[in-house]
Amino acid sequence: MFGSKTLQQNVNEFLEKVSEREGKIQSKIEELESQLDSLMAKVNEQTSAMVELEIAGDDTGAEKILKSNRQLHLQIDEIKYRHQEYQAQFEKIQQYEKSLDKVKAAAIQAKKARSEKMTNLEKQGEELERQIEELKNKRNQVRLDWKIAYHTNVENSLINLVSYIDGRARTLSHSEKEAMLRTWIDGESIEKYFSKTKAKDYTGPVITMKNAESAVEYRPHGGNSVPSIVQD
């Protein structure tokens, strides 16, 4: 029966039965005490009357009251005995044995369930700790991969192919080649990198030779090797 009830339900049920029983005992004790007080008061009252009758010489009347008091004392003794027995019921626990057996069985079951629950929760905790550690490792790896990706220069991997993309790129600096490759990867025109080189073709000395009809400009040391003729 305890299988369908929790331990606390069994405990509450037991305490309710005990409380109900002890309530009835206490109620009966109070009832007997009230009867005892009433009988004692009557005995005292009749005893006083009996004494007055004896003083007055009414032995017959006094004897009658004496007999009545004897009956009352018998009732009083009986009530005192019953009162004592009811009071003793508070100390008797034998009648609770069967009910306590149910509570004990429920406690054993609850203890077993608690142990199993704690074992399962401990395993769950260990599994969660393992998953947390695994996630931390994955997070750290992701961060590392991101840093590697961030510092990876895609353009630098293509630097040796730049002259095959455009032969004019041989004259560009390393940083210009990388910039050109970025532009090329993005699908934009790379002509802007070569227009700059044209703008700074030659900045050396210019020698001008004139005659009556024409003038010749000559740029030595890397300029034009063949003199160009400039007409007036």
PDB file of C-alpha atoms in Angstrom:
ATOM      1  CA  MET A   1       0.000   0.000   0.000  1.00  0.00           C
ATOM      2  CA  PHE A   2       2.879   2.347   0.744  1.00  0.00           C
ATOM      3  CA  GLY A   3       4.062   2.003  -2.846  1.00  0.00           C
ATOM      4  CA  SER A   4       1.335   4.365  -4.037  1.00  0.00           C
ATOM      5  CA  LYS A   5       2.114   6.952  -1.342  1.00  0.00           C
ATOM      6  CA  THR A   6       5.129   9.092  -0.630  1.00  0.00           C
ATOM      7  CA  LEU A   7       6.999   8.849   2.646  1.00  0.00           C
ATOM      8  CA  GLN A   8       5.589  12.189   3.769  1.00  0.00           C
ATOM      9  CA  GLN A   9       2.057  11.028   2.975  1.00  0.00           C
ATOM     10  CA  ASN A  10       2.564   7.935   5.119  1.00  0.00           C
ATOM     11  CA  VAL A  11       4.006  10.044   7.929  1.00  0.00           C
ATOM     12  CA  ASN A  12       1.111  12.497   7.738  1.00  0.00           C
ATOM     13  CA  GLU A  13      -1.421   9.667   7.725  1.00  0.00           C
ATOM     14  CA  PHE A  14       0.211   8.088  10.784  1.00  0.00           C
ATOM     15  CA  LEU A  15       0.288  11.388  12.679  1.00  0.00           C
ATOM     16  CA  GLU A  16      -3.348  12.041  11.830  1.00  0.00           C
ATOM     17  CA  LYS A  17      -4.360   8.657  13.296  1.00  0.00           C
ATOM     18  CA  VAL A  18      -2.267   9.268  16.403  1.00  0.00           C
ATOM     19  CA  SER A  19      -3.662  12.755  16.809  1.00  0.00           C
ATOM     20  CA  GLU A  20      -7.227  11.486  16.406  1.00  0.00           C
ATOM     21  CA  ARG A  21      -6.694   8.702  18.980  1.00  0.00           C
ATOM     22  CA  GLU A  22      -4.945  10.934  21.506  1.00  0.00           C
ATOM     23  CA  GLY A  23      -7.632  13.556  21.026  1.00  0.00           C
ATOM     24  CA  LYS A  24     -10.285  11.023  21.981  1.00  0.00           C
ATOM     25  CA  ILE A  25      -8.239   9.926  25.015  1.00  0.00           C
ATOM     26  CA  GLN A  26      -7.777  13.509  26.178  1.00  0.00           C
ATOM     27  CA  SER A  27     -11.456  14.232  25.700  1.00  0.00           C
ATOM     28  CA  LYS A  28     -12.393  11.185  27.810  1.00  0.00           C
ATOM     29  CA  ILE A  29      -9.902  12.144  30.511  1.00  0.00           C
ATOM     30  CA  GLU A  30     -11.426  15.624  30.738  1.00  0.00           C
ATOM     31  CA  GLU A  31     -14.903  14.097  30.928  1.00  0.00           C
ATOM     32  CA  LEU A  32     -13.860  11.782  33.795  1.00  0.00           C
ATOM     33  CA  GLU A  33     -12.183  14.652  35.637  1.00  0.00           C
ATOM     34  CA  SER A  34     -15.383  16.646  35.365  1.00  0.00           C
ATOM     35  CA  GLN A  35     -17.403  13.712  36.752  1.00  0.00           C
ATOM     36  CA  LEU A  36     -14.866  13.237  39.533  1.00  0.00           C
ATOM     37  CA  ASP A  37     -15.045  16.894  40.537  1.00  0.00           C
ATOM     38  CA  SER A  38     -18.828  16.724  40.564  1.00  0.00           C
ATOM     39  CA  LEU A  39     -18.898  13.551  42.724  1.00  0.00           C
ATOM     40  CA  MET A  40     -16.288  14.919  45.124  1.00  0.00           C
ATOM     41  CA  ALA A  41     -18.309  18.090  45.545  1.00  0.00           C
ATOM     42  CA  LYS A  42     -21.442  16.023  46.243  1.00  0.00           C
ATOM     43  CA  VAL A  43     -19.598  13.864  48.794  1.00  0.00           C
ATOM     44  CA  ASN A  44     -18.283  16.949  50.572  1.00  0.00           C
ATOM     45  CA  GLU A  45     -21.752  18.482  50.584  1.00  0.00           C
ATOM     46  CA  GLN A  46     -23.390  15.307  51.946  1.00  0.00           C
ATOM     47  CA  THR A  47     -20.647  14.791  54.499  1.00  0.00           C
ATOM     48  CA  SER A  48     -21.303  18.259  55.885  1.00  0.00           C
ATOM     49  CA  ALA A  49     -25.033  17.477  56.045  1.00  0.00           C
ATOM     50  CA  MET A  50     -24.343  14.131  57.724  1.00  0.00           C
ATOM     51  CA  VAL A  51     -22.279  15.810  60.412  1.00  0.00           C
ATOM     52  CA  GLU A  52     -25.108  18.285  61.087  1.00  0.00           C
ATOM     53  CA  LEU A  53     -27.560  15.388  61.394  1.00  0.00           C
ATOM     54  CA  GLU A  54     -25.294  13.522  63.778  1.00  0.00           C
ATOM     55  CA  ILE A  55     -24.960  16.671  65.888  1.00  0.00           C
ATOM     56  CA  ALA A  56     -28.709  17.029  65.861  1.00  0.00           C
ATOM     57  CA  GLY A  57     -29.013  13.393  67.006  1.00  0.00           C
ATOM     58  CA  ASP A  58     -30.660  12.239  63.774  1.00  0.00           C
ATOM     59  CA  ASP A  59     -28.748   8.987  63.461  1.00  0.00           C
ATOM     60  CA  THR A  60     -31.185   7.567  60.912  1.00  0.00           C
ATOM     61  CA  GLY A  61     -30.711  10.511  58.583  1.00  0.00           C
ATOM     62  CA  ALA A  62     -26.969  10.467  59.122  1.00  0.00           C
ATOM     63  CA  GLU A  63     -26.830   6.720  58.323  1.00  0.00           C
ATOM     64  CA  LYS A  64     -28.754   7.278  55.135  1.00  0.00           C
ATOM     65  CA  ILE A  65     -26.254   9.914  53.970  1.00  0.00           C
ATOM     66  CA  LEU A  66     -23.372   7.684  55.007  1.00  0.00           C
ATOM     67  CA  LYS A  67     -24.664   4.892  52.759  1.00  0.00           C
ATOM     68  CA  SER A  68     -25.059   7.368  49.900  1.00  0.00           C
ATOM     69  CA  ASN A  69     -21.494   8.591  50.367  1.00  0.00           C
ATOM     70  CA  ARG A  70     -20.238   5.021  50.260  1.00  0.00           C
ATOM     71  CA  GLN A  71     -21.869   4.567  46.864  1.00  0.00           C
ATOM     72  CA  LEU A  72     -20.408   7.833  45.698  1.00  0.00           C
ATOM     73  CA  HIS A  73     -16.933   6.783  46.833  1.00  0.00           C
ATOM     74  CA  LEU A  74     -17.301   3.569  44.859  1.00  0.00           C
ATOM     75  CA  GLN A  75     -18.106   5.650  41.788  1.00  0.00           C
ATOM     76  CA  ILE A  76     -15.211   7.955  42.560  1.00  0.00           C
ATOM     77  CA  ASP A  77     -12.812   5.035  42.865  1.00  0.00           C
ATOM     78  CA  GLU A  78     -14.058   3.607  39.591  1.00  0.00           C
ATOM     79  CA  ILE A  79     -13.644   6.965  37.843  1.00  0.00           C
ATOM     80  CA  LYS A  80     -10.142   7.379  39.260  1.00  0.00           C
ATOM     81  CA  TYR A  81      -9.217   3.938  37.980  1.00  0.00           C
ATOM     82  CA  ARG A  82     -10.602   4.696  34.531  1.00  0.00           C
ATOM     83  CA  HIS A  83      -8.847   8.064  34.549  1.00  0.00           C
ATOM     84  CA  GLN A  84      -5.580   6.327  35.361  1.00  0.00           C
ATOM     85  CA  GLU A  85      -6.055   3.811  32.550  1.00  0.00           C
ATOM     86  CA  TYR A  86      -6.864   6.485  30.002  1.00  0.00           C
ATOM     87  CA  GLN A  87      -3.831   8.478  31.109  1.00  0.00           C
ATOM     88  CA  ALA A  88      -1.653   5.400  30.663  1.00  0.00           C
ATOM     89  CA  GLN A  89      -2.775   5.095  27.036  1.00  0.00           C
ATOM     90  CA  PHE A  90      -0.488   8.002  26.128  1.00  0.00           C
ATOM     91  CA  GLU A  91       2.512   5.853  27.069  1.00  0.00           C
ATOM     92  CA  LYS A  92       1.399   2.742  25.212  1.00  0.00           C
ATOM     93  CA  ILE A  93       2.787   2.501  21.674  1.00  0.00           C
ATOM     94  CA  GLN A  94       2.083  -1.157  20.865  1.00  0.00           C
ATOM     95  CA  GLN A  95      -1.075  -0.253  18.949  1.00  0.00           C
ATOM     96  CA  TYR A  96       1.068   1.813  16.547  1.00  0.00           C
ATOM     97  CA  GLU A  97       3.308  -1.078  15.478  1.00  0.00           C
ATOM     98  CA  LYS A  98       1.420  -1.957  12.278  1.00  0.00           C
ATOM     99  CA  SER A  99       1.125   1.670  11.243  1.00  0.00           C
ATOM    100  CA  LEU A 100       4.819   2.216  11.965  1.00  0.00           C
ATOM    101  CA  ASP A 101       5.694  -0.821   9.859  1.00  0.00           C
ATOM    102  CA  LYS A 102       4.028   0.882   6.892  1.00  0.00           C
ATOM    103  CA  VAL A 103       5.921   4.082   7.581  1.00  0.00           C
ATOM    104  CA  LYS A 104       9.190   2.155   7.904  1.00  0.00           C
ATOM    105  CA  ALA A 105       8.599   0.337   4.618  1.00  0.00           C
ATOM    106  CA  ALA A 106       7.894   3.671   2.949  1.00  0.00           C
ATOM    107  CA  ALA A 107      11.083   5.105   4.489  1.00  0.00           C
ATOM    108  CA  ILE A 108      13.149   2.194   3.129  1.00  0.00           C
ATOM    109  CA  GLN A 109      11.644   2.720  -0.291  1.00  0.00           C
ATOM    110  CA  ALA A 110      12.259   6.475  -0.108  1.00  0.00           C
ATOM    111  CA  LYS A 111      15.875   5.948   0.966  1.00  0.00           C
ATOM    112  CA  LYS A 112      16.456   3.577  -1.943  1.00  0.00           C
ATOM    113  CA  ALA A 113      14.855   6.026  -4.385  1.00  0.00           C
ATOM    114  CA  ARG A 114      16.946   8.867  -2.942  1.00  0.00           C
ATOM    115  CA  SER A 115      20.147   6.865  -3.354  1.00  0.00           C
ATOM    116  CA  GLU A 116      19.278   5.995  -6.958  1.00  0.00           C
ATOM    117  CA  LYS A 117      18.375   9.621  -7.700  1.00  0.00           C
ATOM    118  CA  MET A 118      21.638  10.895  -6.224  1.00  0.00           C
ATOM    119  CA  THR A 119      23.601   8.333  -8.258  1.00  0.00           C
ATOM    120  CA  ASN A 120      21.814   9.390 -11.453  1.00  0.00           C
ATOM    121  CA  LEU A 121      22.279  13.085 -10.697  1.00  0.00           C
ATOM    122  CA  GLU A 122      25.964  12.509 -10.012  1.00  0.00           C
ATOM    123  CA  LYS A 123      26.325  10.756 -13.379  1.00  0.00           C
ATOM    124  CA  GLN A 124      24.444  13.584 -15.084  1.00  0.00           C
ATOM    125  CA  GLY A 125      26.723  16.096 -13.387  1.00  0.00           C
ATOM    126  CA  GLU A 126      29.820  14.230 -14.562  1.00  0.00           C
ATOM    127  CA  GLU A 127      28.435  14.035 -18.094  1.00  0.00           C
ATOM    128  CA  LEU A 128      27.671  17.760 -18.073  1.00  0.00           C
ATOM    129  CA  GLU A 129      31.189  18.494 -16.823  1.00  0.00           C
ATOM    130  CA  ARG A 130      32.576  16.387 -19.669  1.00  0.00           C
ATOM    131  CA  GLN A 131      30.401  18.212 -22.205  1.00  0.00           C
ATOM    132  CA  ILE A 132      31.393  21.591 -20.757  1.00  0.00           C
ATOM    133  CA  GLU A 133      35.077  20.681 -21.018  1.00  0.00           C
ATOM    134  CA  GLU A 134      34.541  19.441 -24.569  1.00  0.00           C
ATOM    135  CA  LEU A 135      32.762  22.684 -25.491  1.00  0.00           C
ATOM    136  CA  LYS A 136      35.584  24.706 -23.942  1.00  0.00           C
ATOM    137  CA  ASN A 137      38.098  22.811 -26.066  1.00  0.00           C
ATOM    138  CA  LYS A 138      35.977  23.379 -29.172  1.00  0.00           C
ATOM    139  CA  ARG A 139      35.674  27.076 -28.327  1.00  0.00           C
ATOM    140  CA  ASN A 140      39.434  27.368 -27.897  1.00  0.00           C
ATOM    141  CA  GLN A 141      40.001  25.585 -31.205  1.00  0.00           C
ATOM    142  CA  VAL A 142      37.523  27.897 -32.944  1.00  0.00           C
ATOM    143  CA  ARG A 143      39.333  30.925 -31.534  1.00  0.00           C
ATOM    144  CA  LEU A 144      42.659  29.508 -32.680  1.00  0.00           C
ATOM    145  CA  ASP A 145      41.293  28.756 -36.160  1.00  0.00           C
ATOM    146  CA  TRP A 146      39.885  32.294 -36.335  1.00  0.00           C
ATOM    147  CA  LYS A 147      43.272  33.797 -35.461  1.00  0.00           C
ATOM    148  CA  ILE A 148      44.975  31.613 -38.054  1.00  0.00           C
ATOM    149  CA  ALA A 149      42.379  32.628 -40.645  1.00  0.00           C
ATOM    150  CA  TYR A 150      42.744  36.285 -39.665  1.00  0.00           C
ATOM    151  CA  HIS A 151      46.505  36.229 -40.098  1.00  0.00           C
ATOM    152  CA  THR A 152      46.442  34.113 -43.273  1.00  0.00           C
ATOM    153  CA  ASN A 153      47.366  36.297 -46.289  1.00  0.00           C
ATOM    154  CA  VAL A 154      45.543  34.874 -49.304  1.00  0.00           C
ATOM    155  CA  GLU A 155      47.227  37.356 -51.627  1.00  0.00           C
ATOM    156  CA  ASN A 156      50.672  36.250 -50.429  1.00  0.00           C
ATOM    157  CA  SER A 157      49.834  32.696 -51.449  1.00  0.00           C
ATOM    158  CA  LEU A 158      49.299  33.945 -55.019  1.00  0.00           C
ATOM    159  CA  ILE A 159      52.301  36.258 -55.136  1.00  0.00           C
ATOM    160  CA  ASN A 160      54.266  33.923 -57.457  1.00  0.00           C
ATOM    161  CA  LEU A 161      51.422  33.934 -59.959  1.00  0.00           C
ATOM    162  CA  VAL A 162      51.184  37.679 -60.318  1.00  0.00           C
ATOM    163  CA  SER A 163      53.294  37.874 -63.479  1.00  0.00           C
ATOM    164  CA  TYR A 164      51.072  35.271 -65.116  1.00  0.00           C
ATOM    165  CA  ILE A 165      48.006  37.356 -64.367  1.00  0.00           C
ATOM    166  CA  ASP A 166      49.583  40.380 -65.993  1.00  0.00           C
ATOM    167  CA  GLY A 167      53.191  40.600 -67.219  1.00  0.00           C
ATOM    168  CA  ARG A 168      53.421  44.251 -66.250  1.00  0.00           C
ATOM    169  CA  ALA A 169      53.087  43.266 -62.599  1.00  0.00           C
ATOM    170  CA  ARG A 170      56.799  42.279 -62.504  1.00  0.00           C
ATOM    171  CA  THR A 171      57.688  45.924 -61.959  1.00  0.00           C
ATOM    172  CA  LEU A 172      55.351  46.373 -58.970  1.00  0.00           C
ATOM    173  CA  SER A 173      56.536  46.320 -55.354  1.00  0.00           C
ATOM    174  CA  HIS A 174      55.531  43.468 -53.090  1.00  0.00           C
ATOM    175  CA  SER A 175      52.799  45.506 -51.371  1.00  0.00           C
ATOM    176  CA  GLU A 176      51.504  46.678 -54.754  1.00  0.00           C
ATOM    177  CA  LYS A 177      51.392  43.103 -55.982  1.00  0.00           C
ATOM    178  CA  GLU A 178      49.325  42.135 -52.932  1.00  0.00           C
ATOM    179  CA  ALA A 179      46.988  45.072 -53.498  1.00  0.00           C
ATOM    180  CA  MET A 180      46.665  44.138 -57.148  1.00  0.00           C
ATOM    181  CA  LEU A 181      45.868  40.532 -56.230  1.00  0.00           C
ATOM    182  CA  ARG A 182      43.143  41.681 -53.825  1.00  0.00           C
ATOM    183  CA  THR A 183      41.619  43.755 -56.582  1.00  0.00           C
ATOM    184  CA  TRP A 184      41.918  40.875 -59.031  1.00  0.00           C
ATOM    185  CA  ILE A 185      40.268  38.435 -56.584  1.00  0.00           C
ATOM    186  CA  ASP A 186      37.425  40.915 -56.036  1.00  0.00           C
ATOM    187  CA  GLY A 187      36.842  40.965 -59.784  1.00  0.00           C
ATOM    188  CA  GLU A 188      37.796  44.619 -60.280  1.00  0.00           C
ATOM    189  CA  SER A 189      40.063  46.174 -62.898  1.00  0.00           C
ATOM    190  CA  ILE A 190      43.814  46.099 -62.160  1.00  0.00           C
ATOM    191  CA  GLU A 191      44.749  48.766 -64.704  1.00  0.00           C
ATOM    192  CA  LYS A 192      45.101  51.418 -62.004  1.00  0.00           C
ATOM    193  CA  TYR A 193      48.269  49.708 -60.748  1.00  0.00           C
ATOM    194  CA  PHE A 194      49.970  50.128 -64.124  1.00  0.00           C
ATOM    195  CA  SER A 195      48.829  53.679 -64.879  1.00  0.00           C
ATOM    196  CA  LYS A 196      50.916  54.761 -61.899  1.00  0.00           C
ATOM    197  CA  THR A 197      54.081  53.293 -63.404  1.00  0.00           C
ATOM    198  CA  LYS A 198      53.494  55.183 -66.651  1.00  0.00           C
ATOM    199  CA  ALA A 199      53.195  58.431 -64.766  1.00  0.00           C
ATOM    200  CA  LYS A 200      56.653  58.004 -63.325  1.00  0.00           C
ATOM    201  CA  ASP A 201      58.418  56.651 -66.486  1.00  0.00           C
ATOM    202  CA  TYR A 202      61.515  58.842 -66.313  1.00  0.00           C
ATOM    203  CA  THR A 203      62.658  61.687 -64.129  1.00  0.00           C
ATOM    204  CA  GLY A 204      66.341  61.854 -65.097  1.00  0.00           C
ATOM    205  CA  PRO A 205      68.188  64.637 -66.989  1.00  0.00           C
ATOM    206  CA  VAL A 206      67.062  65.664 -70.459  1.00  0.00           C
ATOM    207  CA  ILE A 207      69.668  66.821 -73.015  1.00  0.00           C
ATOM    208  CA  THR A 208      68.296  68.961 -75.839  1.00  0.00           C
ATOM    209  CA  MET A 209      70.277  69.429 -79.093  1.00  0.00           C
ATOM    210  CA  LYS A 210      69.006  72.022 -81.568  1.00  0.00           C
ATOM    211  CA  ASN A 211      69.838  72.903 -85.123  1.00  0.00           C
ATOM    212  CA  ALA A 212      68.294  75.353 -87.451  1.00  0.00           C
ATOM    213  CA  GLU A 213      65.331  73.185 -88.266  1.00  0.00           C
ATOM    214  CA  SER A 214      64.790  70.866 -85.219  1.00  0.00           C
ATOM    215  CA  ALA A 215      65.681  70.013 -81.586  1.00  0.00           C
ATOM    216  CA  VAL A 216      66.679  66.570 -80.236  1.00  0.00           C
ATOM    217  CA  GLU A 217      65.982  65.466 -76.608  1.00  0.00           C
ATOM    218  CA  TYR A 218      68.104  62.663 -75.140  1.00  0.00           C
ATOM    219  CA  ARG A 219      67.496  60.932 -71.793  1.00  0.00           C
ATOM    220  CA  PRO A 220      70.512  58.931 -70.704  1.00  0.00           C
ATOM    221  CA  HIS A 221      70.729  56.310 -67.855  1.00  0.00           C
ATOM    222  CA  GLY A 222      67.511  54.390 -68.317  1.00  0.00           C
ATOM    223  CA  GLY A 223      65.550  56.849 -70.459  1.00  0.00           C
ATOM    224  CA  ASN A 224      64.965  56.521 -74.195  1.00  0.00           C
ATOM    225  CA  SER A 225      67.997  55.038 -75.922  1.00  0.00           C
ATOM    226  CA  VAL A 226      67.125  56.556 -79.225  1.00  0.00           C
ATOM    227  CA  PRO A 227      66.967  60.401 -79.307  1.00  0.00           C
ATOM    228  CA  SER A 228      63.589  61.786 -80.062  1.00  0.00           C
ATOM    229  CA  ILE A 229      63.278  64.778 -82.265  1.00  0.00           C
ATOM    230  CA  VAL A 230      61.139  67.638 -81.094  1.00  0.00           C
ATOM    231  CA  GLN A 231      59.961  69.941 -83.893  1.00  0.00           C
ATOM    232  CA  ASP A 232      59.847  73.702 -83.250  1.00  0.00           C
TER     233      ASP A 232
END
